[in-house]
């Protein structure tokens, strides 16, 4: 079964609102990454958080990691229509192997 | 750098034909990954290489699939014979070396959209 699973599967919000996506995983990880995919394009790396980190920021992005709950969240603040995309979390295992992507959250930001 | 380059961008073929997908990783990256993406199964890791050597091919679905990396700047994914269920977008990605077991950022190519009729 997949290591990382995002929820919700789809999210629709208004421009200016915040968007929160969650990722849960099953086994211990070395690090967790979030990627974004625009329709018809390849994935683009957004942020990496290591297992010994609890929070990380990058511009309007905020990622948290709770290893006790085996979960992570991606918050996009002040969303824009251009943020419309699918967002994936990806995890590896304790050995930096078995790199697995979740099924993704499809975010729609309405103008 | 031009990023990860994949060719062709689109491929339409008939069942039973051989299909070859190509990838040029970012110069200096020593890991190369092949993924397949479908609506039903999402993004699946097929195989990855380190320094041109296949490390894990457990994701390769069947013997009809094979991948090679003859040198640091080129890799191919071949499907022979192709079947309609192979229709998907195939992505190649590359990354720098994994130090201390930490997985590095992967840089994805634009993908090849394969349609097998």
PDB file of C-alpha atoms in Angstrom:
ATOM      1  CA  UNK A   1       0.000   0.000   0.000  1.00  0.00           C
ATOM      2  CA  UNK A   2       1.077   3.569  -0.484  1.00  0.00           C
ATOM      3  CA  UNK A   3       3.333   5.115   2.130  1.00  0.00           C
ATOM      4  CA  UNK A   4       1.911   8.614   1.912  1.00  0.00           C
ATOM      5  CA  UNK A   5      -1.738   9.495   1.470  1.00  0.00           C
ATOM      6  CA  UNK A   6      -3.079  13.005   1.150  1.00  0.00           C
ATOM      7  CA  UNK A   7      -6.427  14.314   2.173  1.00  0.00           C
ATOM      8  CA  UNK A   8      -8.661  15.764   1.080  1.00  0.00           C
ATOM      9  CA  UNK A   9      -8.608  14.317  -2.410  1.00  0.00           C
ATOM     10  CA  UNK A  10      -9.964  17.591  -3.745  1.00  0.00           C
ATOM     11  CA  UNK A  11     -10.249  21.073  -2.266  1.00  0.00           C
ATOM     12  CA  UNK A  12     -11.951  24.131  -3.678  1.00  0.00           C
ATOM     13  CA  UNK A  13     -11.467  27.566  -2.107  1.00  0.00           C
ATOM     14  CA  UNK A  14     -11.757  31.251  -2.956  1.00  0.00           C
ATOM     15  CA  UNK A  15      -8.767  33.373  -3.812  1.00  0.00           C
ATOM     16  CA  UNK A  16      -7.268  34.900  -0.674  1.00  0.00           C
ATOM     17  CA  UNK A  17      -8.292  32.027   1.573  1.00  0.00           C
ATOM     18  CA  UNK A  18      -5.835  29.585   3.115  1.00  0.00           C
ATOM     19  CA  UNK A  19      -5.584  26.015   1.867  1.00  0.00           C
ATOM     20  CA  UNK A  20      -4.560  23.130   4.107  1.00  0.00           C
ATOM     21  CA  UNK A  21      -3.679  19.686   2.831  1.00  0.00           C
ATOM     22  CA  UNK A  22      -2.716  16.722   4.962  1.00  0.00           C
ATOM     23  CA  UNK A  23      -0.495  13.724   4.390  1.00  0.00           C
ATOM     24  CA  UNK A  24      -0.428  10.553   6.460  1.00  0.00           C
ATOM     25  CA  UNK A  25       2.088   7.772   6.206  1.00  0.00           C
ATOM     26  CA  UNK A  26       2.519   4.353   7.717  1.00  0.00           C
ATOM     27  CA  UNK A  27       6.155   3.618   8.519  1.00  0.00           C
ATOM     28  CA  UNK A  28       9.049   5.627   9.908  1.00  0.00           C
ATOM     29  CA  UNK A  29      10.555   8.085   7.480  1.00  0.00           C
ATOM     30  CA  UNK A  30      13.817   9.867   6.884  1.00  0.00           C
ATOM     31  CA  UNK A  31      12.203  12.912   5.362  1.00  0.00           C
ATOM     32  CA  UNK A  32       8.999  14.064   3.680  1.00  0.00           C
ATOM     33  CA  UNK A  33       8.662  16.231   0.620  1.00  0.00           C
ATOM     34  CA  UNK A  34       5.818  18.156  -0.964  1.00  0.00           C
ATOM     35  CA  UNK A  35       5.531  18.533  -4.726  1.00  0.00           C
ATOM     36  CA  UNK A  36       3.163  20.414  -6.965  1.00  0.00           C
ATOM     37  CA  UNK A  37       1.913  19.400 -10.407  1.00  0.00           C
ATOM     38  CA  UNK A  38       0.143  21.689 -12.803  1.00  0.00           C
ATOM     39  CA  UNK A  39      -2.136  19.995 -15.297  1.00  0.00           C
ATOM     40  CA  UNK A  40      -0.155  18.303 -18.028  1.00  0.00           C
ATOM     41  CA  UNK A  41       3.213  19.127 -16.482  1.00  0.00           C
ATOM     42  CA  UNK A  42       5.884  17.380 -14.458  1.00  0.00           C
ATOM     43  CA  UNK A  43       6.117  17.658 -10.706  1.00  0.00           C
ATOM     44  CA  UNK A  44       7.901  20.579  -9.089  1.00  0.00           C
ATOM     45  CA  UNK A  45       9.521  20.318  -5.686  1.00  0.00           C
ATOM     46  CA  UNK A  46       8.126  22.701  -3.076  1.00  0.00           C
ATOM     47  CA  UNK A  47       9.684  21.866   0.250  1.00  0.00           C
ATOM     48  CA  UNK A  48      11.505  19.119   2.140  1.00  0.00           C
ATOM     49  CA  UNK A  49      11.167  18.536   5.865  1.00  0.00           C
ATOM     50  CA  UNK A  50      13.423  16.148   7.725  1.00  0.00           C
ATOM     51  CA  UNK A  51      12.200  13.720  10.361  1.00  0.00           C
ATOM     52  CA  UNK A  52      13.874  15.745  13.130  1.00  0.00           C
ATOM     53  CA  UNK A  53      12.152  18.979  12.062  1.00  0.00           C
ATOM     54  CA  UNK A  54       8.679  20.025  13.120  1.00  0.00           C
ATOM     55  CA  UNK A  55       7.937  23.033  10.938  1.00  0.00           C
ATOM     56  CA  UNK A  56       9.308  24.705   7.866  1.00  0.00           C
ATOM     57  CA  UNK A  57       8.394  27.820   5.894  1.00  0.00           C
ATOM     58  CA  UNK A  58       8.965  28.881   2.340  1.00  0.00           C
ATOM     59  CA  UNK A  59       7.215  32.033   1.186  1.00  0.00           C
ATOM     60  CA  UNK A  60       3.459  31.436   1.492  1.00  0.00           C
ATOM     61  CA  UNK A  61       4.031  27.759   2.272  1.00  0.00           C
ATOM     62  CA  UNK A  62       4.146  26.299   5.748  1.00  0.00           C
ATOM     63  CA  UNK A  63       4.785  22.612   6.330  1.00  0.00           C
ATOM     64  CA  UNK A  64       4.475  20.814   9.632  1.00  0.00           C
ATOM     65  CA  UNK A  65       5.531  17.297  10.514  1.00  0.00           C
ATOM     66  CA  UNK A  66       4.291  15.221  13.434  1.00  0.00           C
ATOM     67  CA  UNK A  67       6.243  11.978  13.498  1.00  0.00           C
ATOM     68  CA  UNK A  68       4.271  10.660  16.483  1.00  0.00           C
ATOM     69  CA  UNK A  69       1.088  10.853  14.407  1.00  0.00           C
ATOM     70  CA  UNK A  70       2.889  10.015  11.176  1.00  0.00           C
ATOM     71  CA  UNK A  71       1.365  13.016   9.472  1.00  0.00           C
ATOM     72  CA  UNK A  72       2.293  16.254   7.747  1.00  0.00           C
ATOM     73  CA  UNK A  73       0.341  19.268   6.625  1.00  0.00           C
ATOM     74  CA  UNK A  74       0.923  21.805   3.878  1.00  0.00           C
ATOM     75  CA  UNK A  75      -0.604  25.233   4.374  1.00  0.00           C
ATOM     76  CA  UNK A  76      -0.788  27.721   1.520  1.00  0.00           C
ATOM     77  CA  UNK A  77      -1.678  31.164   2.809  1.00  0.00           C
ATOM     78  CA  UNK A  78      -3.429  33.899   0.834  1.00  0.00           C
ATOM     79  CA  UNK A  79      -4.071  31.540  -2.057  1.00  0.00           C
ATOM     80  CA  UNK A  80      -4.071  32.712  -5.658  1.00  0.00           C
ATOM     81  CA  UNK A  81      -5.704  31.313  -8.764  1.00  0.00           C
ATOM     82  CA  UNK A  82      -2.215  30.324  -9.930  1.00  0.00           C
ATOM     83  CA  UNK A  83      -1.974  27.927  -6.969  1.00  0.00           C
ATOM     84  CA  UNK A  84      -4.521  25.698  -8.688  1.00  0.00           C
ATOM     85  CA  UNK A  85      -2.712  22.374  -9.101  1.00  0.00           C
ATOM     86  CA  UNK A  86      -2.342  18.919  -7.603  1.00  0.00           C
ATOM     87  CA  UNK A  87      -0.169  18.623  -4.510  1.00  0.00           C
ATOM     88  CA  UNK A  88       1.655  15.440  -3.590  1.00  0.00           C
ATOM     89  CA  UNK A  89       3.556  14.354  -0.543  1.00  0.00           C
ATOM     90  CA  UNK A  90       6.424  11.918  -0.945  1.00  0.00           C
ATOM     91  CA  UNK A  91       8.189   9.914   1.694  1.00  0.00           C
ATOM     92  CA  UNK A  92      11.127   7.605   1.948  1.00  0.00           C
ATOM     93  CA  UNK A  93      11.954   5.118   4.667  1.00  0.00           C
ATOM     94  CA  UNK A  94      14.553   5.230   7.413  1.00  0.00           C
ATOM     95  CA  UNK A  95      17.237   4.192   4.959  1.00  0.00           C
ATOM     96  CA  UNK A  96      16.413   6.872   2.417  1.00  0.00           C
ATOM     97  CA  UNK A  97      14.955   4.227   0.151  1.00  0.00           C
ATOM     98  CA  UNK A  98      11.484   3.283  -1.069  1.00  0.00           C
ATOM     99  CA  UNK A  99      10.572   6.737  -2.259  1.00  0.00           C
ATOM    100  CA  UNK A 100       6.774   6.804  -2.602  1.00  0.00           C
ATOM    101  CA  UNK A 101       4.305   9.482  -3.686  1.00  0.00           C
ATOM    102  CA  UNK A 102       0.784   9.763  -2.308  1.00  0.00           C
ATOM    103  CA  UNK A 103      -2.296  10.034  -4.575  1.00  0.00           C
ATOM    104  CA  UNK A 104      -2.361  13.822  -4.296  1.00  0.00           C
ATOM    105  CA  UNK A 105      -4.803  16.592  -3.411  1.00  0.00           C
ATOM    106  CA  UNK A 106      -6.347  18.515  -6.275  1.00  0.00           C
ATOM    107  CA  UNK A 107      -6.614  22.169  -5.260  1.00  0.00           C
ATOM    108  CA  UNK A 108      -8.824  24.622  -7.121  1.00  0.00           C
ATOM    109  CA  UNK A 109      -8.543  28.293  -6.238  1.00  0.00           C
ATOM    110  CA  UNK A 110     -11.462  30.250  -7.612  1.00  0.00           C
ATOM    111  CA  UNK A 111     -10.963  33.912  -8.576  1.00  0.00           C
TER     112      UNK A 111
ATOM    113  CA  UNK B   1      20.725  24.097 -17.243  1.00  0.00           C
ATOM    114  CA  UNK B   2      17.868  22.963 -19.451  1.00  0.00           C
ATOM    115  CA  UNK B   3      16.453  20.688 -16.800  1.00  0.00           C
ATOM    116  CA  UNK B   4      15.470  17.076 -17.353  1.00  0.00           C
ATOM    117  CA  UNK B   5      14.724  16.465 -21.015  1.00  0.00           C
ATOM    118  CA  UNK B   6      12.354  13.764 -22.204  1.00  0.00           C
ATOM    119  CA  UNK B   7      11.451  12.657 -25.685  1.00  0.00           C
ATOM    120  CA  UNK B   8       9.127  12.221 -27.326  1.00  0.00           C
ATOM    121  CA  UNK B   9       6.535  14.396 -25.573  1.00  0.00           C
ATOM    122  CA  UNK B  10       3.692  12.419 -27.113  1.00  0.00           C
ATOM    123  CA  UNK B  11       3.661   8.928 -28.543  1.00  0.00           C
ATOM    124  CA  UNK B  12       0.757   7.124 -30.144  1.00  0.00           C
ATOM    125  CA  UNK B  13       1.318   3.541 -31.146  1.00  0.00           C
ATOM    126  CA  UNK B  14      -0.565   0.365 -31.837  1.00  0.00           C
ATOM    127  CA  UNK B  15      -0.748  -2.612 -29.565  1.00  0.00           C
ATOM    128  CA  UNK B  16       2.195  -4.946 -30.035  1.00  0.00           C
ATOM    129  CA  UNK B  17       4.609  -2.275 -31.165  1.00  0.00           C
ATOM    130  CA  UNK B  18       7.857  -1.467 -29.380  1.00  0.00           C
ATOM    131  CA  UNK B  19       8.017   1.879 -27.623  1.00  0.00           C
ATOM    132  CA  UNK B  20      11.192   3.615 -26.492  1.00  0.00           C
ATOM    133  CA  UNK B  21      11.108   6.610 -24.183  1.00  0.00           C
ATOM    134  CA  UNK B  22      14.202   8.713 -23.674  1.00  0.00           C
ATOM    135  CA  UNK B  23      15.544  10.842 -20.861  1.00  0.00           C
ATOM    136  CA  UNK B  24      18.486  13.164 -20.372  1.00  0.00           C
ATOM    137  CA  UNK B  25      19.018  13.985 -16.687  1.00  0.00           C
ATOM    138  CA  UNK B  26      20.417  17.206 -15.309  1.00  0.00           C
ATOM    139  CA  UNK B  27      24.178  17.277 -15.667  1.00  0.00           C
ATOM    140  CA  UNK B  28      25.896  16.233 -12.447  1.00  0.00           C
ATOM    141  CA  UNK B  29      22.925  14.354 -11.035  1.00  0.00           C
ATOM    142  CA  UNK B  30      23.772  10.780 -10.241  1.00  0.00           C
ATOM    143  CA  UNK B  31      20.275   9.450  -9.532  1.00  0.00           C
ATOM    144  CA  UNK B  32      17.710   8.887 -12.253  1.00  0.00           C
ATOM    145  CA  UNK B  33      14.124   7.786 -11.722  1.00  0.00           C
ATOM    146  CA  UNK B  34      11.391   6.567 -14.071  1.00  0.00           C
ATOM    147  CA  UNK B  35       7.757   7.029 -13.000  1.00  0.00           C
ATOM    148  CA  UNK B  36       4.406   6.215 -14.548  1.00  0.00           C
ATOM    149  CA  UNK B  37       1.289   8.272 -13.809  1.00  0.00           C
ATOM    150  CA  UNK B  38      -2.300   7.206 -14.440  1.00  0.00           C
ATOM    151  CA  UNK B  39      -5.616   8.335 -13.027  1.00  0.00           C
ATOM    152  CA  UNK B  40      -6.240   4.913 -11.534  1.00  0.00           C
ATOM    153  CA  UNK B  41      -2.863   4.224  -9.941  1.00  0.00           C
ATOM    154  CA  UNK B  42      -1.420   7.685  -9.426  1.00  0.00           C
ATOM    155  CA  UNK B  43       2.341   8.171  -9.622  1.00  0.00           C
ATOM    156  CA  UNK B  44       4.309   4.921  -9.491  1.00  0.00           C
ATOM    157  CA  UNK B  45       8.061   4.556  -9.261  1.00  0.00           C
ATOM    158  CA  UNK B  46       9.146   2.039 -11.889  1.00  0.00           C
ATOM    159  CA  UNK B  47      12.920   1.935 -11.493  1.00  0.00           C
ATOM    160  CA  UNK B  48      15.807   4.097 -10.379  1.00  0.00           C
ATOM    161  CA  UNK B  49      19.502   4.220 -11.151  1.00  0.00           C
ATOM    162  CA  UNK B  50      22.505   5.417  -9.189  1.00  0.00           C
ATOM    163  CA  UNK B  51      25.640   6.167 -11.171  1.00  0.00           C
ATOM    164  CA  UNK B  52      24.100   4.400 -14.173  1.00  0.00           C
ATOM    165  CA  UNK B  53      23.448   1.186 -12.212  1.00  0.00           C
ATOM    166  CA  UNK B  54      19.852   0.004 -11.637  1.00  0.00           C
ATOM    167  CA  UNK B  55      19.241  -0.042  -7.891  1.00  0.00           C
ATOM    168  CA  UNK B  56      15.576  -0.946  -7.537  1.00  0.00           C
ATOM    169  CA  UNK B  57      13.407  -2.198 -10.370  1.00  0.00           C
ATOM    170  CA  UNK B  58      10.694  -3.694  -8.188  1.00  0.00           C
ATOM    171  CA  UNK B  59       8.190  -1.247  -9.633  1.00  0.00           C
ATOM    172  CA  UNK B  60       8.629  -2.439 -13.199  1.00  0.00           C
ATOM    173  CA  UNK B  61       5.254  -4.021 -13.943  1.00  0.00           C
ATOM    174  CA  UNK B  62       6.263  -6.832 -16.249  1.00  0.00           C
ATOM    175  CA  UNK B  63       9.078  -8.273 -18.306  1.00  0.00           C
ATOM    176  CA  UNK B  64       7.742  -6.254 -21.202  1.00  0.00           C
ATOM    177  CA  UNK B  65       9.308  -3.231 -19.520  1.00  0.00           C
ATOM    178  CA  UNK B  66      13.048  -2.659 -19.512  1.00  0.00           C
ATOM    179  CA  UNK B  67      15.243   0.317 -18.701  1.00  0.00           C
ATOM    180  CA  UNK B  68      18.854   1.108 -19.430  1.00  0.00           C
ATOM    181  CA  UNK B  69      21.291   3.839 -18.578  1.00  0.00           C
ATOM    182  CA  UNK B  70      24.351   3.411 -20.810  1.00  0.00           C
ATOM    183  CA  UNK B  71      25.957   6.609 -19.555  1.00  0.00           C
ATOM    184  CA  UNK B  72      25.417   9.444 -17.094  1.00  0.00           C
ATOM    185  CA  UNK B  73      23.552  11.595 -19.575  1.00  0.00           C
ATOM    186  CA  UNK B  74      21.071   9.207 -21.132  1.00  0.00           C
ATOM    187  CA  UNK B  75      18.474   6.632 -20.152  1.00  0.00           C
ATOM    188  CA  UNK B  76      15.784   4.717 -22.003  1.00  0.00           C
ATOM    189  CA  UNK B  77      12.592   2.995 -20.949  1.00  0.00           C
ATOM    190  CA  UNK B  78      11.424   0.393 -23.424  1.00  0.00           C
ATOM    191  CA  UNK B  79       8.096  -1.407 -23.643  1.00  0.00           C
ATOM    192  CA  UNK B  80       7.974  -4.418 -25.920  1.00  0.00           C
ATOM    193  CA  UNK B  81       5.336  -5.390 -26.862  1.00  0.00           C
ATOM    194  CA  UNK B  82       3.130  -2.489 -25.832  1.00  0.00           C
ATOM    195  CA  UNK B  83      -0.463  -2.957 -24.637  1.00  0.00           C
ATOM    196  CA  UNK B  84      -3.376  -0.511 -24.254  1.00  0.00           C
ATOM    197  CA  UNK B  85      -3.072  -0.689 -20.452  1.00  0.00           C
ATOM    198  CA  UNK B  86       0.418   0.817 -20.763  1.00  0.00           C
ATOM    199  CA  UNK B  87      -1.183   4.106 -21.784  1.00  0.00           C
ATOM    200  CA  UNK B  88      -0.020   6.676 -19.238  1.00  0.00           C
ATOM    201  CA  UNK B  89       2.284   9.634 -18.741  1.00  0.00           C
ATOM    202  CA  UNK B  90       5.843   8.515 -18.100  1.00  0.00           C
ATOM    203  CA  UNK B  91       8.091  10.848 -16.150  1.00  0.00           C
ATOM    204  CA  UNK B  92      11.826  10.851 -15.747  1.00  0.00           C
ATOM    205  CA  UNK B  93      13.400  12.613 -12.769  1.00  0.00           C
ATOM    206  CA  UNK B  94      16.949  13.125 -11.567  1.00  0.00           C
ATOM    207  CA  UNK B  95      18.563  14.128  -8.300  1.00  0.00           C
ATOM    208  CA  UNK B  96      21.925  14.656  -6.675  1.00  0.00           C
ATOM    209  CA  UNK B  97      23.492  11.975  -4.546  1.00  0.00           C
ATOM    210  CA  UNK B  98      21.756  10.838  -1.393  1.00  0.00           C
ATOM    211  CA  UNK B  99      24.047  11.725   1.463  1.00  0.00           C
ATOM    212  CA  UNK B 100      23.517  10.096   4.844  1.00  0.00           C
ATOM    213  CA  UNK B 101      20.362   8.385   3.648  1.00  0.00           C
ATOM    214  CA  UNK B 102      18.624  11.658   2.930  1.00  0.00           C
ATOM    215  CA  UNK B 103      16.569  11.680  -0.221  1.00  0.00           C
ATOM    216  CA  UNK B 104      17.337  14.751  -2.257  1.00  0.00           C
ATOM    217  CA  UNK B 105      14.992  16.880  -4.273  1.00  0.00           C
ATOM    218  CA  UNK B 106      13.954  15.276  -7.515  1.00  0.00           C
ATOM    219  CA  UNK B 107      13.705  17.336 -10.675  1.00  0.00           C
ATOM    220  CA  UNK B 108      11.090  16.085 -13.072  1.00  0.00           C
ATOM    221  CA  UNK B 109      10.987  16.200 -16.824  1.00  0.00           C
ATOM    222  CA  UNK B 110       7.838  17.265 -18.694  1.00  0.00           C
ATOM    223  CA  UNK B 111       6.788  13.665 -19.267  1.00  0.00           C
ATOM    224  CA  UNK B 112       5.919  11.529 -22.267  1.00  0.00           C
ATOM    225  CA  UNK B 113       2.227  10.921 -22.865  1.00  0.00           C
ATOM    226  CA  UNK B 114       1.927   7.407 -24.280  1.00  0.00           C
ATOM    227  CA  UNK B 115      -1.222   6.168 -25.941  1.00  0.00           C
ATOM    228  CA  UNK B 116      -1.386   2.545 -27.033  1.00  0.00           C
ATOM    229  CA  UNK B 117      -4.317   1.821 -29.327  1.00  0.00           C
TER     230      UNK B 117
END
